Coordinates of C-alpha atoms and ligand atoms in Angstrom, one line a residue:
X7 CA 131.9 172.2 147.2
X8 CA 132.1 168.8 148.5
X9 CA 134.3 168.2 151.6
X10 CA 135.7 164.9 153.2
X11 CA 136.0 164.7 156.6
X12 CA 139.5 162.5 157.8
X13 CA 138.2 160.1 160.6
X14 CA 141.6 158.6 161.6
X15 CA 143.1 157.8 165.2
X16 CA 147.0 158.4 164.3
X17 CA 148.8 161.3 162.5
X18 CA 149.9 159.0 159.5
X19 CA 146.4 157.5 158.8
X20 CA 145.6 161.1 159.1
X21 CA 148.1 162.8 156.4
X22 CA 147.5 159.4 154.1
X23 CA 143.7 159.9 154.3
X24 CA 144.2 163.7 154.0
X25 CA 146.8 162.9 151.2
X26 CA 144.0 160.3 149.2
X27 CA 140.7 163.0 149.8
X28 CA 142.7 165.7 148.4
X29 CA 142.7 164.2 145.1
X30 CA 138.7 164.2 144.8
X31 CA 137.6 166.7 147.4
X32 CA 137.1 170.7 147.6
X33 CA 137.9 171.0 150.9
X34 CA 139.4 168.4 153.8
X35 CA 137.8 168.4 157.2
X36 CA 140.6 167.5 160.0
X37 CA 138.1 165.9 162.8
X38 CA 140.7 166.7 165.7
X39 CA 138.3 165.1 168.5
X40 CA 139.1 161.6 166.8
X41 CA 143.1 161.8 166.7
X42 CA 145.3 161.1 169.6
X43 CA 148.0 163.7 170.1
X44 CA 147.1 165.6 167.0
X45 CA 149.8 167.9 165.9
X46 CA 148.1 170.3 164.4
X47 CA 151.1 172.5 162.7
X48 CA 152.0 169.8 161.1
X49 CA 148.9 168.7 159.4
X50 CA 148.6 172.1 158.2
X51 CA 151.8 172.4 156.8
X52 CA 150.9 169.2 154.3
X53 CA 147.8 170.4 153.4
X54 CA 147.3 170.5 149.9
X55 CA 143.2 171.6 149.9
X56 CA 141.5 174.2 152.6
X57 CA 141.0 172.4 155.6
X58 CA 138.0 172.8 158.2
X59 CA 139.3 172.0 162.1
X60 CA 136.7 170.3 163.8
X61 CA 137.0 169.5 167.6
X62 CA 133.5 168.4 168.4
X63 CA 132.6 167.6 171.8
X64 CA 130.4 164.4 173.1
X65 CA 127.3 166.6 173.4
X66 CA 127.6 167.8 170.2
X67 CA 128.0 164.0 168.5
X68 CA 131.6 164.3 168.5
X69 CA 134.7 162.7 170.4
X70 CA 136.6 165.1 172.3
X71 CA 136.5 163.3 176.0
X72 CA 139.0 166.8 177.6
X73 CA 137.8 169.6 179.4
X74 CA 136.3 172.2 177.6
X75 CA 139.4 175.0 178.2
X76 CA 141.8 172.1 176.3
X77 CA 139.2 171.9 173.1
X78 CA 138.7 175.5 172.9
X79 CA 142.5 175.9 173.5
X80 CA 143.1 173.6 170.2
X81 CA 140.4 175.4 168.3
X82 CA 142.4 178.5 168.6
X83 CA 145.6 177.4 168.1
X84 CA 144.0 176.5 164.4
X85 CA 143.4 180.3 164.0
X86 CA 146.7 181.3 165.3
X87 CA 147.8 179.1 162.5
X88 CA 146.0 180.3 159.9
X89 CA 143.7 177.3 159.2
X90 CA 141.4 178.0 156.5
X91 CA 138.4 177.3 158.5
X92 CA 137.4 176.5 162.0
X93 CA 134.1 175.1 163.1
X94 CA 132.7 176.1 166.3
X95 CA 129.7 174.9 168.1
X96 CA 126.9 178.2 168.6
X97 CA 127.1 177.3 172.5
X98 CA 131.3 177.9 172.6
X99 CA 131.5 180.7 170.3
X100 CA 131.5 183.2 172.8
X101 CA 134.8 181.9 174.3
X102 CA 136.5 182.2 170.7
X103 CA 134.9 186.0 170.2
X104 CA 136.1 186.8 174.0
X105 CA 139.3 186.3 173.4
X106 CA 141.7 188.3 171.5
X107 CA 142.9 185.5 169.2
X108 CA 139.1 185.6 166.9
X109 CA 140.3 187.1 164.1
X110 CA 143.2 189.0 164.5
X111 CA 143.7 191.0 161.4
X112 CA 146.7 188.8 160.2
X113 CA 144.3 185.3 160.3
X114 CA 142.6 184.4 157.2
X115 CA 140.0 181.5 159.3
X116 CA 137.0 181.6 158.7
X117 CA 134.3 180.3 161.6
X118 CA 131.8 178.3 160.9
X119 CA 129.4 178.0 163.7
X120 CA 127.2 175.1 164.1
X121 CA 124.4 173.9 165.4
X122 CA 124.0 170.0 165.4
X123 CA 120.4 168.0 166.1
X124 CA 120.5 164.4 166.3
X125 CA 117.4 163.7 167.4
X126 CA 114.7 165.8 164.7
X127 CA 114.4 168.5 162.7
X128 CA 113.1 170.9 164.5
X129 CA 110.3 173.8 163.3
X130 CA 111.7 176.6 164.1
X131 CA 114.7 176.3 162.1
X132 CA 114.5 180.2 160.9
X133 CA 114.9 181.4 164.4
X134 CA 117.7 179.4 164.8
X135 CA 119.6 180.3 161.8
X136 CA 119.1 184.2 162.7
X137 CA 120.3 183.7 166.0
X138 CA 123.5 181.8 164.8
X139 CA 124.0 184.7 162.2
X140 CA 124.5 187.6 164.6
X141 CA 127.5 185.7 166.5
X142 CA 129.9 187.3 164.1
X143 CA 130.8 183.8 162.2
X144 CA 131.5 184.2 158.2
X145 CA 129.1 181.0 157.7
X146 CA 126.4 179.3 159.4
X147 CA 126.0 175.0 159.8
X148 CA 122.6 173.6 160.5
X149 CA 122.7 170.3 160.7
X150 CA 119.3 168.5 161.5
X151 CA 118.1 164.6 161.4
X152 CA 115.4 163.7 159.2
X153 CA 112.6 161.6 161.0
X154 CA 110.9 161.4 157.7
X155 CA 111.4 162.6 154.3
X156 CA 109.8 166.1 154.1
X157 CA 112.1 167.0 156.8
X158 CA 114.6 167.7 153.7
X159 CA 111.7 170.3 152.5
X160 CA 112.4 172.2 156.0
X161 CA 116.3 172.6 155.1
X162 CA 115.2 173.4 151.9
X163 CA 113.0 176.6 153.1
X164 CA 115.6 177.1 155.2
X165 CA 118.8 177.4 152.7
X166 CA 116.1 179.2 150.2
X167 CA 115.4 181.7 152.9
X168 CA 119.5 182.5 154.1
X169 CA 120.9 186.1 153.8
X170 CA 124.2 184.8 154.5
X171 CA 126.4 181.6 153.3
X172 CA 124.7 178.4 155.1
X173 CA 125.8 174.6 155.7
X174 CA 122.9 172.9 155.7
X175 CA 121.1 169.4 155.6
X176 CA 119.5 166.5 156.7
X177 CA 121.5 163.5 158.7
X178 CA 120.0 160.0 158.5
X179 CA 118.7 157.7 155.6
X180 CA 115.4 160.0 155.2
X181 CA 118.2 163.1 154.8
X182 CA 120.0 161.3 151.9
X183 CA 118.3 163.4 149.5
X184 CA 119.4 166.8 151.1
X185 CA 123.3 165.9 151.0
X186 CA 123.1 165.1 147.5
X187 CA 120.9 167.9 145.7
X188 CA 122.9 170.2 148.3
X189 CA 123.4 172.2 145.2
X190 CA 120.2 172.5 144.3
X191 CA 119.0 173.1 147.6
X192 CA 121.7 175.8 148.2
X193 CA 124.2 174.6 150.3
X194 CA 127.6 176.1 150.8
X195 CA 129.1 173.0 151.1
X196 CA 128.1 169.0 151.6
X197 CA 130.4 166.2 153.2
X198 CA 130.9 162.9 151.7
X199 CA 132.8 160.0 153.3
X200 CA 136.1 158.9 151.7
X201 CA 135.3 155.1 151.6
X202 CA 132.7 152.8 153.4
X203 CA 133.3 152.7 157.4
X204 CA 134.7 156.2 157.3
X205 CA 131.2 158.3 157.5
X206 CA 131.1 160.9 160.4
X207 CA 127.5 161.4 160.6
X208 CA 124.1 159.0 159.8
X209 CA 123.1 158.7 156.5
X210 CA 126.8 160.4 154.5
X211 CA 127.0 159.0 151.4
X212 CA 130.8 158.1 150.3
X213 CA 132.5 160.2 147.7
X214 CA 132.4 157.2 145.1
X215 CA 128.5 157.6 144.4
X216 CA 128.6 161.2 145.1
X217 CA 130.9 161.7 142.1
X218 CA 129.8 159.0 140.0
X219 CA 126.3 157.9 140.3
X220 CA 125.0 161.5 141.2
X221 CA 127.4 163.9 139.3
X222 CA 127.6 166.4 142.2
X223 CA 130.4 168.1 140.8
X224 CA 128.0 168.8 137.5
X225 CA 125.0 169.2 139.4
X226 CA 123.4 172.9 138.8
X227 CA 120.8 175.6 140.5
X228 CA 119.0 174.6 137.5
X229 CA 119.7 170.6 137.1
X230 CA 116.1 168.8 137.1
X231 CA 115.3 166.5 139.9
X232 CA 113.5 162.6 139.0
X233 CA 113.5 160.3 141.9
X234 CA 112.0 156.9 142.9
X235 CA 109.4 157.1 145.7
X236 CA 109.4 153.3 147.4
X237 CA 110.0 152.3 150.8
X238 CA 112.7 150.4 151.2
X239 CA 114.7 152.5 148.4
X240 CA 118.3 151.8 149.5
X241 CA 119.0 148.6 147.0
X242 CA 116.8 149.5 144.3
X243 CA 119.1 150.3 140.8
X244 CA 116.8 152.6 139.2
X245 CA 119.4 155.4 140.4
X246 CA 122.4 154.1 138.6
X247 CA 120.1 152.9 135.5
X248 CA 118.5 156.9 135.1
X249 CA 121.1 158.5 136.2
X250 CA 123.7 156.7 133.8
X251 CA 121.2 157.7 131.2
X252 CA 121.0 161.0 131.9
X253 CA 124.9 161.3 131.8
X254 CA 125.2 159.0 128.2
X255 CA 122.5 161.3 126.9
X256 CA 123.3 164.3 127.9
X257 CA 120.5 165.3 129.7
X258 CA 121.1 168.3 132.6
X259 CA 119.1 165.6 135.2
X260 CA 119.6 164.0 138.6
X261 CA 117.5 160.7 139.7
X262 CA 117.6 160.5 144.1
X263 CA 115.6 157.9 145.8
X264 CA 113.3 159.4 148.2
X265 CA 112.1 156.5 150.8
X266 CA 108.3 157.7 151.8
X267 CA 106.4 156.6 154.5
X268 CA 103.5 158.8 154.0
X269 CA 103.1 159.6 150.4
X270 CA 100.3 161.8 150.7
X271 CA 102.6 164.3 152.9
X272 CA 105.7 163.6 150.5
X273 CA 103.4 164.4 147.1
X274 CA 102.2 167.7 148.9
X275 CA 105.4 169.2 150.7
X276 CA 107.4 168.4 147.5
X277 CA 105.6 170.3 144.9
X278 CA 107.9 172.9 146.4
X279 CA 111.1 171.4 144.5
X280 CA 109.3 170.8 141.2
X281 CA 110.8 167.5 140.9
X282 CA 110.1 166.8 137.5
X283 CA 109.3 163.0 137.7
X284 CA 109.1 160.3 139.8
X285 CA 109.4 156.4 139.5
X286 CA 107.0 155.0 142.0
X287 CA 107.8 151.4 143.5
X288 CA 106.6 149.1 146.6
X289 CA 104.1 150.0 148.7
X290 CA 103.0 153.4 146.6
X291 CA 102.0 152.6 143.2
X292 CA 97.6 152.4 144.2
X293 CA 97.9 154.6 147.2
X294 CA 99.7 157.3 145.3
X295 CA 96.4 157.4 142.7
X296 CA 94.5 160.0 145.4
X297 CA 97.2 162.4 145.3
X298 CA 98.1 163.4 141.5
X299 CA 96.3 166.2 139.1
X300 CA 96.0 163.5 136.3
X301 CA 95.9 159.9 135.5
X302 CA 96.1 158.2 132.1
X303 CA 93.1 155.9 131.8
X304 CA 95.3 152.6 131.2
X305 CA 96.9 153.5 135.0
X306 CA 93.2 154.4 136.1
X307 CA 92.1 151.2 134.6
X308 CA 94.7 149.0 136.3
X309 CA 94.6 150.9 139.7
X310 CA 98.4 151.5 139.9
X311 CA 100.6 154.3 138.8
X312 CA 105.0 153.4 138.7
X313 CA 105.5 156.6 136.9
X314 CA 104.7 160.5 137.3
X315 CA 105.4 163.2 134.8
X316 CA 105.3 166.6 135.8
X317 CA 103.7 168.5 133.0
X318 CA 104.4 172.2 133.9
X319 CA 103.1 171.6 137.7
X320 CA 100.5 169.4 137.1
X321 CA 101.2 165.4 138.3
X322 CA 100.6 163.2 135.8
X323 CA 100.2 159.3 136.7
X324 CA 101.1 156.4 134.1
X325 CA 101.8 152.7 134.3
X326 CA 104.6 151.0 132.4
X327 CA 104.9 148.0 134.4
X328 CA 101.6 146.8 131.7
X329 CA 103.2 147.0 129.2
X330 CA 106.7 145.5 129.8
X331 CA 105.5 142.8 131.2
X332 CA 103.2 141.8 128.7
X333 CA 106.2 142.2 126.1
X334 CA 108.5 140.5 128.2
X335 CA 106.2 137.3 128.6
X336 CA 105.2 137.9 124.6
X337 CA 108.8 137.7 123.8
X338 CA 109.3 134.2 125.5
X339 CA 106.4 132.9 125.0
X340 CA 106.1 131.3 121.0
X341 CA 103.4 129.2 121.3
X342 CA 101.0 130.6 119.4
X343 CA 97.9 129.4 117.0
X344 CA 98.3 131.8 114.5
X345 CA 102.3 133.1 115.1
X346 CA 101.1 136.8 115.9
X347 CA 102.8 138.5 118.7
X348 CA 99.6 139.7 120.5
X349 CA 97.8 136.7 120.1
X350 CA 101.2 134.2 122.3
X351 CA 98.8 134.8 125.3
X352 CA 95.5 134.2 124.0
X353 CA 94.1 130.8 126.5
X354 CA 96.6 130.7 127.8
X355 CA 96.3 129.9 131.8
X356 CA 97.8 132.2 133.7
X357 CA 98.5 131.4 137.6
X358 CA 99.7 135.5 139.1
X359 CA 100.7 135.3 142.4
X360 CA 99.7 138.6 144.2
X361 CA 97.2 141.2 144.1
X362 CA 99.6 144.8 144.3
X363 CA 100.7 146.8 141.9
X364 CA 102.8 144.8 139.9
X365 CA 100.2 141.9 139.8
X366 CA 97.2 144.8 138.6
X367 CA 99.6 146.1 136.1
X368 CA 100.2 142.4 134.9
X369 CA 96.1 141.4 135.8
X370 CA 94.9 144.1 133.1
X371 CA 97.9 143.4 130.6
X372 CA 96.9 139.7 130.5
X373 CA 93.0 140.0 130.5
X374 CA 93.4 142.5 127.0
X375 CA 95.7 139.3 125.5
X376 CA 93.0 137.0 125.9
X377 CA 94.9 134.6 129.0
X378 CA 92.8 133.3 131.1
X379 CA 93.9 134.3 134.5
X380 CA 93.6 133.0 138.0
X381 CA 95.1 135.5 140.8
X382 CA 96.2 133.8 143.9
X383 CA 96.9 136.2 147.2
X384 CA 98.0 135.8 150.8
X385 CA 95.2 138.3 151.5
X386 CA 92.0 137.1 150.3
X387 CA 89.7 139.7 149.7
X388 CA 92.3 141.8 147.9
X389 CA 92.6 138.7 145.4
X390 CA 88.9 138.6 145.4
X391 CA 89.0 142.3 144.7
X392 CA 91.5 142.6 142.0
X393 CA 90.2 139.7 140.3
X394 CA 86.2 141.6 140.2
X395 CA 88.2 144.8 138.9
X396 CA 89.6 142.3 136.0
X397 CA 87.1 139.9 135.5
X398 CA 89.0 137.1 136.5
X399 CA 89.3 134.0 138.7
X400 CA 90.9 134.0 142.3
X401 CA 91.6 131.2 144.6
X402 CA 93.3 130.7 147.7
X403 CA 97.4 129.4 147.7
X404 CA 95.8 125.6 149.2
X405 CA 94.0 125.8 146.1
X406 CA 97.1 126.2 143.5
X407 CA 98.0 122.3 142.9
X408 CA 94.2 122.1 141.5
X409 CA 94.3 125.1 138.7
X410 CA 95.3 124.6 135.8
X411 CA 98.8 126.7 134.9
X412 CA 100.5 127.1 131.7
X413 CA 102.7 130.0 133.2
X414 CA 103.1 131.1 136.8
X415 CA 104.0 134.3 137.2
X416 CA 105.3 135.7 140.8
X417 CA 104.6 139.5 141.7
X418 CA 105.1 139.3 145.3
X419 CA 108.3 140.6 147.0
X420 CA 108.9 136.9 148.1
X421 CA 112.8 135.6 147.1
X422 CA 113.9 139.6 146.6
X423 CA 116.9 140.5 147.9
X424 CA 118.2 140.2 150.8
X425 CA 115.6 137.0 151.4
X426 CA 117.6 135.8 148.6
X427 CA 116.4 131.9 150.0
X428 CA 112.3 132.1 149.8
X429 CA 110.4 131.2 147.4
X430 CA 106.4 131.9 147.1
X431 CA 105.4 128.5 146.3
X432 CA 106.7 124.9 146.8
X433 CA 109.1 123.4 144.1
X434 CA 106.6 120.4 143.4
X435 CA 104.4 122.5 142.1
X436 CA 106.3 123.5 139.3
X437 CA 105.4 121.0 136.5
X438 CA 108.1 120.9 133.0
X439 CA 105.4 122.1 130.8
X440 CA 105.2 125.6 132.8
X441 CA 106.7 128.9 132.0
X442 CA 107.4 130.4 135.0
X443 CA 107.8 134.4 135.1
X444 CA 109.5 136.0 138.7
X445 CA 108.9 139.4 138.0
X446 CA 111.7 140.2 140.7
X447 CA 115.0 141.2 139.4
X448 CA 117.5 141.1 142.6
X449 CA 118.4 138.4 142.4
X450 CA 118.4 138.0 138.5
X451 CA 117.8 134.3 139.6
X452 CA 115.3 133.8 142.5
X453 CA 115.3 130.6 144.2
X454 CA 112.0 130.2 142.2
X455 CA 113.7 130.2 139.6
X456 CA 116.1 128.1 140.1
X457 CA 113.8 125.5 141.5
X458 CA 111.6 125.5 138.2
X459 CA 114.9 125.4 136.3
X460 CA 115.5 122.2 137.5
X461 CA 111.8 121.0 137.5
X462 CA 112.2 121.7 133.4
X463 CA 110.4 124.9 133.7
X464 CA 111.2 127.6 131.1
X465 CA 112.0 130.7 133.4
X466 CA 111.7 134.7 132.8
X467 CA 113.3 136.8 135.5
X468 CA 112.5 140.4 136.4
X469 CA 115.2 141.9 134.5
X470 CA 113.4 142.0 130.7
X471 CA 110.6 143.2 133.2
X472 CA 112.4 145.9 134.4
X473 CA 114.1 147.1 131.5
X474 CA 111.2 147.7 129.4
X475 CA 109.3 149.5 131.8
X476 CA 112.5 151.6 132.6
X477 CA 112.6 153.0 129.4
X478 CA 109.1 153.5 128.4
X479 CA 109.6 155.6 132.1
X480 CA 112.8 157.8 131.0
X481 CA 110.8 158.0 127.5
X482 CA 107.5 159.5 129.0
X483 CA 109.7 162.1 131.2
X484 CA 112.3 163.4 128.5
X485 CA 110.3 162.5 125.0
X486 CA 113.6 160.4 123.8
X487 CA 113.9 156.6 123.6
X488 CA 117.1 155.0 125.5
X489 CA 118.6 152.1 124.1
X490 CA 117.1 148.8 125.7
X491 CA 120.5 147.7 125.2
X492 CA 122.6 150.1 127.9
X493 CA 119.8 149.3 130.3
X494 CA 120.4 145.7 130.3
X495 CA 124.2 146.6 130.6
X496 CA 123.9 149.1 133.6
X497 CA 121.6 146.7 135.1
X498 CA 123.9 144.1 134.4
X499 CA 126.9 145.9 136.1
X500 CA 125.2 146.5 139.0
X501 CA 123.7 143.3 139.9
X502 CA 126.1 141.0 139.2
X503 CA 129.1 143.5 138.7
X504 CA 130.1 142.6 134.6
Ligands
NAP602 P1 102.9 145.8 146.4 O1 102.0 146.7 145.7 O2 103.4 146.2 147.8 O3 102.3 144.3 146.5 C1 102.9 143.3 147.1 C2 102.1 142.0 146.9 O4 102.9 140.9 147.4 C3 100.8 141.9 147.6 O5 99.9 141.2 146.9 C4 101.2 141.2 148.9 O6 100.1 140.5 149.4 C5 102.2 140.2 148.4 N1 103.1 139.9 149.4 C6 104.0 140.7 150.1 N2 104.7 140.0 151.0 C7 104.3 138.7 150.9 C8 104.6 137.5 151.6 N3 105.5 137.5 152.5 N4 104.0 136.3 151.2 C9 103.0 136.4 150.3 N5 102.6 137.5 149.6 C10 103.3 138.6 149.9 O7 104.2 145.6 145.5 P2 104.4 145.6 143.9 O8 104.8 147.0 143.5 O9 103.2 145.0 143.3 O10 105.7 144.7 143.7 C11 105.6 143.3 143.9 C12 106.8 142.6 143.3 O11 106.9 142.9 141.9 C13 108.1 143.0 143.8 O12 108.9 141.9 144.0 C14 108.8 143.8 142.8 O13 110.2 143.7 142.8 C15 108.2 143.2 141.5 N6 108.2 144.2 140.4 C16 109.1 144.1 139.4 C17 109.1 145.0 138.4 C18 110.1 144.8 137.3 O14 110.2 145.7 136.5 N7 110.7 143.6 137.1 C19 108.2 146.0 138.4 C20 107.3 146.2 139.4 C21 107.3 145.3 140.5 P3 99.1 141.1 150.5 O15 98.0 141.7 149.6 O16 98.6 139.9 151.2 O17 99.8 142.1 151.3

């Protein structure tokens, strides 16, 4: 069930937003700590959905500034009056089961009794959850913050473990993950916000993308779990591109983007979920070599893996930025001795700015055309690394007005959204005769771009790029092709919004 908490100062903001959630949510929680003079009959008279009454006090990350006699008072009233639910913190329920009013026969409320963290996840979340289940309450909330992602595999344990019906996940961006697959995980219930600016907690996603780019309301026990692992995740569109393929073709599949600090620790702790495959972007792709079962010997070749099968337990490493880079730069670039395809590279001189794993992808991809390639670095020794690994040239970015360039190609973060106004290299650089290749794709046009546009340049954004390597990606986890053309029109929508 998915409920929207109303987070409104006045009784009409309240019934409108009540009024508006209705029409999307299971259930409405009324947050009474945020309305001024709340007249609580008459919000539950024009309830149309169940309704949770919250009155959650300052300690608790709530509102409610009035002694605690008045918020308990209110809490009660909402029993007397038959609201469908009422959440109470674990360190006030004893005033609620004191009193005669818990449960009289006639009330059909159910207590929920929670137990909020702001500041971690704790370890000893079982104990907790026992304790909280012998108060008498009909459901349990644990509600934790996630200081890093496998926090989200403790709440998992956790709702695995529970006797009993039990709220709970992870606040924060690291606890994204946990509200979304709260199906999967096993969660009575998760909360979404109604629109942008109305979020009660850190890190609650609005009901928009809940419904429509993760398909809560068709999400399973059994629905298999792809994510991206990347640090930062939160603008990357690889969640609307798979998981708007998984809806077109019918595939029983959610996509999450899980933002990893330590990947080692994320790899390990996740087994658990038997996520069935992972995207793998910025800074992961080399570092995440050490910790898989498996690696095709392209990826092992290159040094970088953007894409892990599961392949019944057992993590499976592959690279797909090779080849759709190479195909992307093949398909712009005609000049050609002889007119074949693989032979549009061959001496060619190729400037690649970079040395991660984008640029080794691209490195090895270029070397087996026949281009001759120069790598050029901010860090030197990783330049002079990569290009050994190759069998290449590397020079230092002083040096790039002296080597010869037929195409430059950019693989560094530099000009990627939201530094929508850098640019890796200076514009008078850029000579007419170039091609010049910014494998970034947000912005579709990087100030690079733009600046060799008007220097003559013919440009290739990140955008063929990524499309290519998204579907050899979906191909390698589900066996089935996606058309290249409903990328580039997802992709489309959601950069630029056509
Ligand atoms: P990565 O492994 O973290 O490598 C980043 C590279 O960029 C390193 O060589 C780093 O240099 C360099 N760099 C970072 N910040 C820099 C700065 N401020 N100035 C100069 N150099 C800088 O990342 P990656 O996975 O290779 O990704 C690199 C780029 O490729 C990203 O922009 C990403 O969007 C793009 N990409 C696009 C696609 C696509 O499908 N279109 C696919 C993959 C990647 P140091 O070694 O000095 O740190």
């Amino acid at each position: 069930m998915i409920c929207i908490p109303i987070i409104a100062n006045t009784l009409d903001d309240v019934l409108r937003d009540m009024a508006e959630a209705s029409k999307v949510a299971d259930i409405i929680e009324v947050r009474l700590d945020y309305i001024k003079n709340p007249d609580l009959k008459h919000i539950l008279e024009k309830r149309t959905k169940p309704v949770i009454i919250t009155n959650r006090p300052c300690r608790e990350g709530g509102k409610f500034e009035g002694s605690e006699e008045e918020r308990i008072a209110a809490l009660k009233l909402a029993i007397q009056l038959h609201a469908d639910y009422v959440d109470i913190e674990h360190d006030s329920i004893q005033h609620i089961m004191e009193t005669t009013v818990h449960h009289p026969p006639a009330s059909k409320t159910k207590l929920i009794v929670s137990y909020h963290n702001f500041r971690e996840t704790p370890d000893n979340l079982i104990s907790i959850y026992q304790k909280l289940s012998q108060c008498g309450a009909d459901i349990v909330k644990i509600v934790t913050y996630a200081n890093t992602i496998t926090d989200n595999i403790k709440i998992y344990r956790l709702l695995q473990q529970a006797q009993a019906p039990l709220i709970s996940f992870c606040m924060g961006e690291y606890g994204i993950i946990s509200r979304i697959l709260y199906k999967r995980f096993g969660s009575y219930l998760t909360f979404a916000a109604l629109r942008k600016g109305k979020e009660s907690a850190p890190g609650q996603i609005n009901i928009h993308e809940l419904l429509h780019v993760y398909r809560a309301q068709k999400q399973e026990k059994d629905t298999a779990i792809y994510g991206l692992i990347g640090n930062p995740v939160s603008h990357s569109i690889s969640p609307v591109i798979h998981n708007t393929l998984f809806r077109e073709m019918n595939f029983n599949s959610i996509y999450v983007p899980f933002k990893v600090d330590n990947v080692a620790d994320f790899i390990r702790e996740f087994r658990e979920l038997d996520v069935k495959g992972y995207s793998v972007t910025i800074p992961h792709k080399e570092s995440v070599l050490n910790h898989l079962d498996a690696i095709d010997p392209m990826a092992k070749k290159i040094g970088a893996v953007n894409t892990i099968v599961n392949k019944d337990g057992r993590l499976v490493g592959y690279n797909t930025d090779c080849r759709a880079a190479i195909q992307a730069l093949e398909d712009i670039n005609q000049v050609s001795a002889t007119g074949a395809k693989n032979d549009r590279l061959k001496g060619r001189h190729v400037t690649l700015l970079g040395a991660g794993g984008a640029a080794r992808a691209i490195a090895f991809g270029l070397q087996e055309r026949g281009a001759q390639v120069t790598i050029v670095n901010r860090n030197y020794e990783r330049a002079q690394s990569l290009a050994r690994d190759v069998g290449c040239l590397y020079r230092e970015f002083d040096n790039l007005p002296e080597i010869k360039t037929d195409i430059l190609i950019n693989a560094t973060p530099v000009g990627m959204f939201p530094s929508v106004n850098e640019t890796p290299i200076d514009k008078n650089q850029l000579k007419p005769d170039m091609i010049v290749f910014d494998t970034i794709y947000n912005p579709l046009e990087t100030k690079l771009l733009r600046d060799a546009k008007t220097q003559g340049c013919k440009i290739l954004g990140g955008l063929p790029m990524f499309i290519n390597q998204a579907a050899a990606q979906f191909e390698l986890w589900t066996g089935v092709t996606p058309p290249p053309e409903l990328i580039r029109k997802i992709a489309y929508k959601k950069l630029v919004g056509e």
